[in-house]
Amino acid sequence: MGLTTILFFAFAVIVSIQVIYYLSFLFAFGTKQVETRLKKQVPISVIICAKNESENLKQNLPLILKQNYTPFEIVLINDSSSDDTLKVIKEFETKHDNIKLVDVKIAEAFWGNKKYALTLGIKASNHNVLVFTDADCKPNSDNWLAHISSKFSKQKDIVLGYGGYSKKAFSVLNALIRFETILTAMQYFSYASLGSPYMGVGRNMAYKKELFFNNNGFNGHMSIKSGDDDLFVNEVANKQNTDICISKESFTISKPKTSFKAWLLQKRRHISTAKFYKPKHKLLLGLFYTSQLLFWILGITLVLLGFNLIWVIVLVALRFIIQLISFGLTAKKLDDINLVYYTPFLDLFLIIIQLSIFIANLISKPKHWK
């Protein structure tokens, strides 16, 4: 058996792996019905950790304050900001009874550690249900809290929401960021639906305060400066205690990075936490990424060699059709269907960038929390 034949059979195996993954995503999440039934409103504490976010707070806090929800408080954590963040929070606090300020001073032992600031904010909160978002996020509707809270029950202690990014026309970077965000959401929503939740995003997620303290908060990974959202979920979430919220009214929207350098630094921080996931999640996520990379490498190699070209094209077409259906239904559900038209290009571009980030993280550690 020649080398090209071996490469072809390897390519067929890789395509099979990719098809299995995308079919799993399709049936676990892509075809999942969106439930919008609201329940009795329970008291909520919205937790926002802000570091040099004065302008974002001015823009987005009014949208949170006008939520159709009773009762709720907003715990605003000023994490040693050097701009007017503290001043802005105090101004809001004087005008609204449901705003609580937590002013975190610089602590040498926890310098630059968002988890320390969040822990202080969680301790200061008055309610058991905690909803987390960022200062640069705005709720997609006035019923954001109502939809998130509707997923809690006696059994459900964690709710994973979707944090999307605003759209900018004629921007490759913007399209790439949104594509990566939807691809990530498709995976963590699918894994949660399949009974194996592995992460959430701090832009839009919620859990019970008692769950946080019963699991010793962030103590299991306090020394790791990133991962206040995904590492905590990876540690405590399971099939019984986790649900997802995917109604459009429950989304939060953020402004994405506007330069490749800033976005790459952000992704380096995010990707660096994945090595601390549970072994089964590292294996499944690693296999998915590796099969994506090998799909392109082997596919392009076989096309250039002209080996079994018709069968190679058939396998490539099969993979793309399944991927487009799975990603397309997910993108429609997450209100960004136009990205489907650019999926092959964005898919290849993202894989190259992820490989570059992986190599960069091996060489040097990424910086964390502003």
PDB file of N, CA, C and O in Angstrom, residues 139-191:
ATOM      1  N   PRO A 139     -27.946  43.719  27.445  1.00  0.00           N
ATOM      2  CA  PRO A 139     -28.952  42.674  27.251  1.00  0.00           C
ATOM      3  C   PRO A 139     -29.681  42.870  25.929  1.00  0.00           C
ATOM      4  O   PRO A 139     -29.888  44.006  25.485  1.00  0.00           O
ATOM      5  N   ASN A 140     -30.071  41.780  25.310  1.00  0.00           N
ATOM      6  CA  ASN A 140     -30.733  41.831  24.013  1.00  0.00           C
ATOM      7  C   ASN A 140     -32.192  42.253  24.113  1.00  0.00           C
ATOM      8  O   ASN A 140     -32.815  42.560  23.101  1.00  0.00           O
ATOM      9  N   SER A 141     -32.736  42.257  25.328  1.00  0.00           N
ATOM     10  CA  SER A 141     -34.128  42.653  25.528  1.00  0.00           C
ATOM     11  C   SER A 141     -34.333  43.053  26.986  1.00  0.00           C
ATOM     12  O   SER A 141     -33.464  42.825  27.833  1.00  0.00           O
ATOM     13  N   ASP A 142     -35.498  43.636  27.262  1.00  0.00           N
ATOM     14  CA  ASP A 142     -35.839  43.989  28.644  1.00  0.00           C
ATOM     15  C   ASP A 142     -36.255  42.771  29.459  1.00  0.00           C
ATOM     16  O   ASP A 142     -36.513  42.888  30.662  1.00  0.00           O
ATOM     17  N   ASN A 143     -36.317  41.616  28.805  1.00  0.00           N
ATOM     18  CA  ASN A 143     -36.708  40.376  29.490  1.00  0.00           C
ATOM     19  C   ASN A 143     -35.537  39.407  29.639  1.00  0.00           C
ATOM     20  O   ASN A 143     -35.741  38.215  29.840  1.00  0.00           O
ATOM     21  N   TRP A 144     -34.345  39.936  29.528  1.00  0.00           N
ATOM     22  CA  TRP A 144     -33.136  39.107  29.681  1.00  0.00           C
ATOM     23  C   TRP A 144     -33.149  38.320  30.987  1.00  0.00           C
ATOM     24  O   TRP A 144     -33.019  37.087  30.992  1.00  0.00           O
ATOM     25  N   LEU A 145     -33.327  38.994  32.097  1.00  0.00           N
ATOM     26  CA  LEU A 145     -33.310  38.324  33.402  1.00  0.00           C
ATOM     27  C   LEU A 145     -34.470  37.351  33.558  1.00  0.00           C
ATOM     28  O   LEU A 145     -34.319  36.276  34.151  1.00  0.00           O
ATOM     29  N   ALA A 146     -35.622  37.704  33.017  1.00  0.00           N
ATOM     30  CA  ALA A 146     -36.793  36.822  33.124  1.00  0.00           C
ATOM     31  C   ALA A 146     -36.546  35.498  32.418  1.00  0.00           C
ATOM     32  O   ALA A 146     -36.922  34.432  32.927  1.00  0.00           O
ATOM     33  N   HIS A 147     -35.886  35.550  31.268  1.00  0.00           N
ATOM     34  CA  HIS A 147     -35.620  34.316  30.524  1.00  0.00           C
ATOM     35  C   HIS A 147     -34.538  33.485  31.200  1.00  0.00           C
ATOM     36  O   HIS A 147     -34.666  32.253  31.297  1.00  0.00           O
ATOM     37  N   ILE A 148     -33.476  34.121  31.651  1.00  0.00           N
ATOM     38  CA  ILE A 148     -32.409  33.389  32.331  1.00  0.00           C
ATOM     39  C   ILE A 148     -32.943  32.713  33.593  1.00  0.00           C
ATOM     40  O   ILE A 148     -32.693  31.527  33.854  1.00  0.00           O
ATOM     41  N   SER A 149     -33.697  33.443  34.400  1.00  0.00           N
ATOM     42  CA  SER A 149     -34.178  32.901  35.678  1.00  0.00           C
ATOM     43  C   SER A 149     -35.182  31.775  35.491  1.00  0.00           C
ATOM     44  O   SER A 149     -35.330  30.914  36.362  1.00  0.00           O
ATOM     45  N   SER A 150     -35.858  31.753  34.335  1.00  0.00           N
ATOM     46  CA  SER A 150     -36.879  30.725  34.101  1.00  0.00           C
ATOM     47  C   SER A 150     -36.293  29.327  33.997  1.00  0.00           C
ATOM     48  O   SER A 150     -37.020  28.329  34.086  1.00  0.00           O
ATOM     49  N   LYS A 151     -34.996  29.227  33.812  1.00  0.00           N
ATOM     50  CA  LYS A 151     -34.341  27.923  33.656  1.00  0.00           C
ATOM     51  C   LYS A 151     -33.907  27.313  34.988  1.00  0.00           C
ATOM     52  O   LYS A 151     -33.491  26.157  35.031  1.00  0.00           O
ATOM     53  N   PHE A 152     -34.002  28.078  36.064  1.00  0.00           N
ATOM     54  CA  PHE A 152     -33.626  27.546  37.372  1.00  0.00           C
ATOM     55  C   PHE A 152     -34.774  26.720  37.967  1.00  0.00           C
ATOM     56  O   PHE A 152     -35.944  26.985  37.720  1.00  0.00           O
ATOM     57  N   SER A 153     -34.401  25.730  38.739  1.00  0.00           N
ATOM     58  CA  SER A 153     -35.375  24.891  39.450  1.00  0.00           C
ATOM     59  C   SER A 153     -34.672  24.290  40.658  1.00  0.00           C
ATOM     60  O   SER A 153     -33.511  24.616  40.942  1.00  0.00           O
ATOM     61  N   LYS A 154     -35.329  23.385  41.347  1.00  0.00           N
ATOM     62  CA  LYS A 154     -34.697  22.725  42.482  1.00  0.00           C
ATOM     63  C   LYS A 154     -33.495  21.896  42.033  1.00  0.00           C
ATOM     64  O   LYS A 154     -32.532  21.718  42.771  1.00  0.00           O
ATOM     65  N   GLN A 155     -33.571  21.356  40.800  1.00  0.00           N
ATOM     66  CA  GLN A 155     -32.481  20.517  40.289  1.00  0.00           C
ATOM     67  C   GLN A 155     -31.438  21.326  39.523  1.00  0.00           C
ATOM     68  O   GLN A 155     -30.253  20.971  39.513  1.00  0.00           O
ATOM     69  N   LYS A 156     -31.842  22.405  38.873  1.00  0.00           N
ATOM     70  CA  LYS A 156     -30.953  23.163  38.002  1.00  0.00           C
ATOM     71  C   LYS A 156     -30.312  24.325  38.758  1.00  0.00           C
ATOM     72  O   LYS A 156     -30.986  25.250  39.203  1.00  0.00           O
ATOM     73  N   ASP A 157     -28.996  24.240  38.908  1.00  0.00           N
ATOM     74  CA  ASP A 157     -28.235  25.247  39.645  1.00  0.00           C
ATOM     75  C   ASP A 157     -27.397  26.142  38.734  1.00  0.00           C
ATOM     76  O   ASP A 157     -26.865  27.163  39.181  1.00  0.00           O
ATOM     77  N   ILE A 158     -27.230  25.737  37.474  1.00  0.00           N
ATOM     78  CA  ILE A 158     -26.399  26.491  36.531  1.00  0.00           C
ATOM     79  C   ILE A 158     -27.192  26.711  35.250  1.00  0.00           C
ATOM     80  O   ILE A 158     -27.837  25.781  34.740  1.00  0.00           O
ATOM     81  N   VAL A 159     -27.147  27.922  34.716  1.00  0.00           N
ATOM     82  CA  VAL A 159     -27.786  28.231  33.437  1.00  0.00           C
ATOM     83  C   VAL A 159     -26.730  28.858  32.524  1.00  0.00           C
ATOM     84  O   VAL A 159     -26.116  29.870  32.875  1.00  0.00           O
ATOM     85  N   LEU A 160     -26.524  28.252  31.374  1.00  0.00           N
ATOM     86  CA  LEU A 160     -25.565  28.751  30.390  1.00  0.00           C
ATOM     87  C   LEU A 160     -26.301  29.565  29.343  1.00  0.00           C
ATOM     88  O   LEU A 160     -27.210  29.060  28.681  1.00  0.00           O
ATOM     89  N   GLY A 161     -25.931  30.830  29.196  1.00  0.00           N
ATOM     90  CA  GLY A 161     -26.542  31.697  28.208  1.00  0.00           C
ATOM     91  C   GLY A 161     -25.603  31.967  27.050  1.00  0.00           C
ATOM     92  O   GLY A 161     -24.481  31.450  27.000  1.00  0.00           O
ATOM     93  N   TYR A 162     -26.064  32.802  26.123  1.00  0.00           N
ATOM     94  CA  TYR A 162     -25.256  33.127  24.944  1.00  0.00           C
ATOM     95  C   TYR A 162     -24.849  34.590  24.971  1.00  0.00           C
ATOM     96  O   TYR A 162     -25.682  35.486  25.137  1.00  0.00           O
ATOM     97  N   GLY A 163     -23.556  34.828  24.816  1.00  0.00           N
ATOM     98  CA  GLY A 163     -23.027  36.187  24.715  1.00  0.00           C
ATOM     99  C   GLY A 163     -22.504  36.421  23.311  1.00  0.00           C
ATOM    100  O   GLY A 163     -21.417  35.950  22.964  1.00  0.00           O
ATOM    101  N   GLY A 164     -23.283  37.119  22.507  1.00  0.00           N
ATOM    102  CA  GLY A 164     -22.893  37.369  21.120  1.00  0.00           C
ATOM    103  C   GLY A 164     -22.131  38.677  20.966  1.00  0.00           C
ATOM    104  O   GLY A 164     -21.884  39.404  21.935  1.00  0.00           O
ATOM    105  N   TYR A 165     -21.754  38.961  19.713  1.00  0.00           N
ATOM    106  CA  TYR A 165     -21.031  40.195  19.408  1.00  0.00           C
ATOM    107  C   TYR A 165     -21.769  40.979  18.337  1.00  0.00           C
ATOM    108  O   TYR A 165     -22.390  40.407  17.433  1.00  0.00           O
ATOM    109  N   SER A 166     -21.688  42.291  18.421  1.00  0.00           N
ATOM    110  CA  SER A 166     -22.352  43.151  17.446  1.00  0.00           C
ATOM    111  C   SER A 166     -21.699  42.998  16.073  1.00  0.00           C
ATOM    112  O   SER A 166     -20.513  42.673  15.963  1.00  0.00           O
ATOM    113  N   LYS A 167     -22.487  43.258  15.033  1.00  0.00           N
ATOM    114  CA  LYS A 167     -22.032  43.058  13.665  1.00  0.00           C
ATOM    115  C   LYS A 167     -21.461  44.344  13.071  1.00  0.00           C
ATOM    116  O   LYS A 167     -21.957  45.438  13.339  1.00  0.00           O
ATOM    117  N   LYS A 168     -20.418  44.177  12.281  1.00  0.00           N
ATOM    118  CA  LYS A 168     -19.824  45.291  11.565  1.00  0.00           C
ATOM    119  C   LYS A 168     -19.626  44.870  10.115  1.00  0.00           C
ATOM    120  O   LYS A 168     -18.943  43.874   9.842  1.00  0.00           O
ATOM    121  N   ALA A 169     -20.222  45.616   9.215  1.00  0.00           N
ATOM    122  CA  ALA A 169     -20.169  45.246   7.797  1.00  0.00           C
ATOM    123  C   ALA A 169     -18.758  45.390   7.232  1.00  0.00           C
ATOM    124  O   ALA A 169     -17.979  46.258   7.651  1.00  0.00           O
ATOM    125  N   PHE A 170     -18.441  44.500   6.299  1.00  0.00           N
ATOM    126  CA  PHE A 170     -17.187  44.558   5.534  1.00  0.00           C
ATOM    127  C   PHE A 170     -15.952  44.460   6.433  1.00  0.00           C
ATOM    128  O   PHE A 170     -14.922  45.075   6.159  1.00  0.00           O
ATOM    129  N   SER A 171     -16.063  43.674   7.500  1.00  0.00           N
ATOM    130  CA  SER A 171     -14.921  43.478   8.393  1.00  0.00           C
ATOM    131  C   SER A 171     -14.641  41.989   8.535  1.00  0.00           C
ATOM    132  O   SER A 171     -15.464  41.242   9.068  1.00  0.00           O
ATOM    133  N   VAL A 172     -13.483  41.559   8.045  1.00  0.00           N
ATOM    134  CA  VAL A 172     -13.097  40.154   8.150  1.00  0.00           C
ATOM    135  C   VAL A 172     -12.921  39.767   9.611  1.00  0.00           C
ATOM    136  O   VAL A 172     -13.348  38.698  10.045  1.00  0.00           O
ATOM    137  N   LEU A 173     -12.284  40.646  10.392  1.00  0.00           N
ATOM    138  CA  LEU A 173     -12.061  40.358  11.810  1.00  0.00           C
ATOM    139  C   LEU A 173     -13.392  40.187  12.539  1.00  0.00           C
ATOM    140  O   LEU A 173     -13.560  39.249  13.327  1.00  0.00           O
ATOM    141  N   ASN A 174     -14.337  41.071  12.282  1.00  0.00           N
ATOM    142  CA  ASN A 174     -15.640  40.984  12.938  1.00  0.00           C
ATOM    143  C   ASN A 174     -16.343  39.681  12.592  1.00  0.00           C
ATOM    144  O   ASN A 174     -16.899  39.006  13.468  1.00  0.00           O
ATOM    145  N   ALA A 175     -16.302  39.301  11.314  1.00  0.00           N
ATOM    146  CA  ALA A 175     -16.932  38.046  10.887  1.00  0.00           C
ATOM    147  C   ALA A 175     -16.247  36.843  11.535  1.00  0.00           C
ATOM    148  O   ALA A 175     -16.911  35.892  11.962  1.00  0.00           O
ATOM    149  N   LEU A 176     -14.925  36.902  11.648  1.00  0.00           N
ATOM    150  CA  LEU A 176     -14.164  35.803  12.246  1.00  0.00           C
ATOM    151  C   LEU A 176     -14.487  35.658  13.731  1.00  0.00           C
ATOM    152  O   LEU A 176     -14.668  34.539  14.238  1.00  0.00           O
ATOM    153  N   ILE A 177     -14.583  36.777  14.437  1.00  0.00           N
ATOM    154  CA  ILE A 177     -14.914  36.753  15.866  1.00  0.00           C
ATOM    155  C   ILE A 177     -16.306  36.169  16.075  1.00  0.00           C
ATOM    156  O   ILE A 177     -16.513  35.319  16.958  1.00  0.00           O
ATOM    157  N   ARG A 178     -17.262  36.600  15.273  1.00  0.00           N
ATOM    158  CA  ARG A 178     -18.629  36.093  15.406  1.00  0.00           C
ATOM    159  C   ARG A 178     -18.703  34.616  15.051  1.00  0.00           C
ATOM    160  O   ARG A 178     -19.414  33.830  15.694  1.00  0.00           O
ATOM    161  N   PHE A 179     -17.956  34.204  14.024  1.00  0.00           N
ATOM    162  CA  PHE A 179     -17.928  32.798  13.612  1.00  0.00           C
ATOM    163  C   PHE A 179     -17.371  31.926  14.736  1.00  0.00           C
ATOM    164  O   PHE A 179     -17.960  30.897  15.092  1.00  0.00           O
ATOM    165  N   GLU A 180     -16.261  32.346  15.316  1.00  0.00           N
ATOM    166  CA  GLU A 180     -15.649  31.581  16.413  1.00  0.00           C
ATOM    167  C   GLU A 180     -16.570  31.519  17.623  1.00  0.00           C
ATOM    168  O   GLU A 180     -16.657  30.494  18.297  1.00  0.00           O
ATOM    169  N   THR A 181     -17.274  32.619  17.884  1.00  0.00           N
ATOM    170  CA  THR A 181     -18.187  32.671  19.019  1.00  0.00           C
ATOM    171  C   THR A 181     -19.337  31.699  18.844  1.00  0.00           C
ATOM    172  O   THR A 181     -19.723  30.987  19.782  1.00  0.00           O
ATOM    173  N   ILE A 182     -19.899  31.647  17.624  1.00  0.00           N
ATOM    174  CA  ILE A 182     -21.005  30.723  17.353  1.00  0.00           C
ATOM    175  C   ILE A 182     -20.520  29.281  17.375  1.00  0.00           C
ATOM    176  O   ILE A 182     -21.199  28.388  17.908  1.00  0.00           O
ATOM    177  N   LEU A 183     -19.345  29.020  16.818  1.00  0.00           N
ATOM    178  CA  LEU A 183     -18.792  27.663  16.821  1.00  0.00           C
ATOM    179  C   LEU A 183     -18.566  27.175  18.248  1.00  0.00           C
ATOM    180  O   LEU A 183     -18.893  26.027  18.587  1.00  0.00           O
ATOM    181  N   THR A 184     -18.041  28.053  19.102  1.00  0.00           N
ATOM    182  CA  THR A 184     -17.833  27.703  20.504  1.00  0.00           C
ATOM    183  C   THR A 184     -19.160  27.450  21.202  1.00  0.00           C
ATOM    184  O   THR A 184     -19.312  26.482  21.954  1.00  0.00           O
ATOM    185  N   ALA A 185     -20.140  28.333  20.957  1.00  0.00           N
ATOM    186  CA  ALA A 185     -21.458  28.176  21.575  1.00  0.00           C
ATOM    187  C   ALA A 185     -22.121  26.876  21.121  1.00  0.00           C
ATOM    188  O   ALA A 185     -22.756  26.180  21.923  1.00  0.00           O
ATOM    189  N   MET A 186     -21.991  26.555  19.838  1.00  0.00           N
ATOM    190  CA  MET A 186     -22.553  25.315  19.316  1.00  0.00           C
ATOM    191  C   MET A 186     -21.999  24.112  20.081  1.00  0.00           C
ATOM    192  O   MET A 186     -22.739  23.168  20.392  1.00  0.00           O
ATOM    193  N   GLN A 187     -20.724  24.190  20.437  1.00  0.00           N
ATOM    194  CA  GLN A 187     -20.110  23.078  21.149  1.00  0.00           C
ATOM    195  C   GLN A 187     -20.549  23.029  22.613  1.00  0.00           C
ATOM    196  O   GLN A 187     -20.981  21.978  23.100  1.00  0.00           O
ATOM    197  N   TYR A 188     -20.462  24.154  23.338  1.00  0.00           N
ATOM    198  CA  TYR A 188     -20.775  24.050  24.775  1.00  0.00           C
ATOM    199  C   TYR A 188     -22.266  23.872  25.019  1.00  0.00           C
ATOM    200  O   TYR A 188     -22.655  23.226  25.991  1.00  0.00           O
ATOM    201  N   PHE A 189     -23.120  24.379  24.127  1.00  0.00           N
ATOM    202  CA  PHE A 189     -24.549  24.101  24.253  1.00  0.00           C
ATOM    203  C   PHE A 189     -24.840  22.634  23.926  1.00  0.00           C
ATOM    204  O   PHE A 189     -25.670  21.991  24.578  1.00  0.00           O
ATOM    205  N   SER A 190     -24.167  22.108  22.913  1.00  0.00           N
ATOM    206  CA  SER A 190     -24.380  20.706  22.523  1.00  0.00           C
ATOM    207  C   SER A 190     -23.913  19.758  23.620  1.00  0.00           C
ATOM    208  O   SER A 190     -24.616  18.803  23.974  1.00  0.00           O
ATOM    209  N   TYR A 191     -22.726  20.003  24.154  1.00  0.00           N
ATOM    210  CA  TYR A 191     -22.214  19.147  25.224  1.00  0.00           C
ATOM    211  C   TYR A 191     -23.135  19.187  26.433  1.00  0.00           C
ATOM    212  O   TYR A 191     -23.395  18.150  27.068  1.00  0.00           O
TER     213      TYR A 191
END
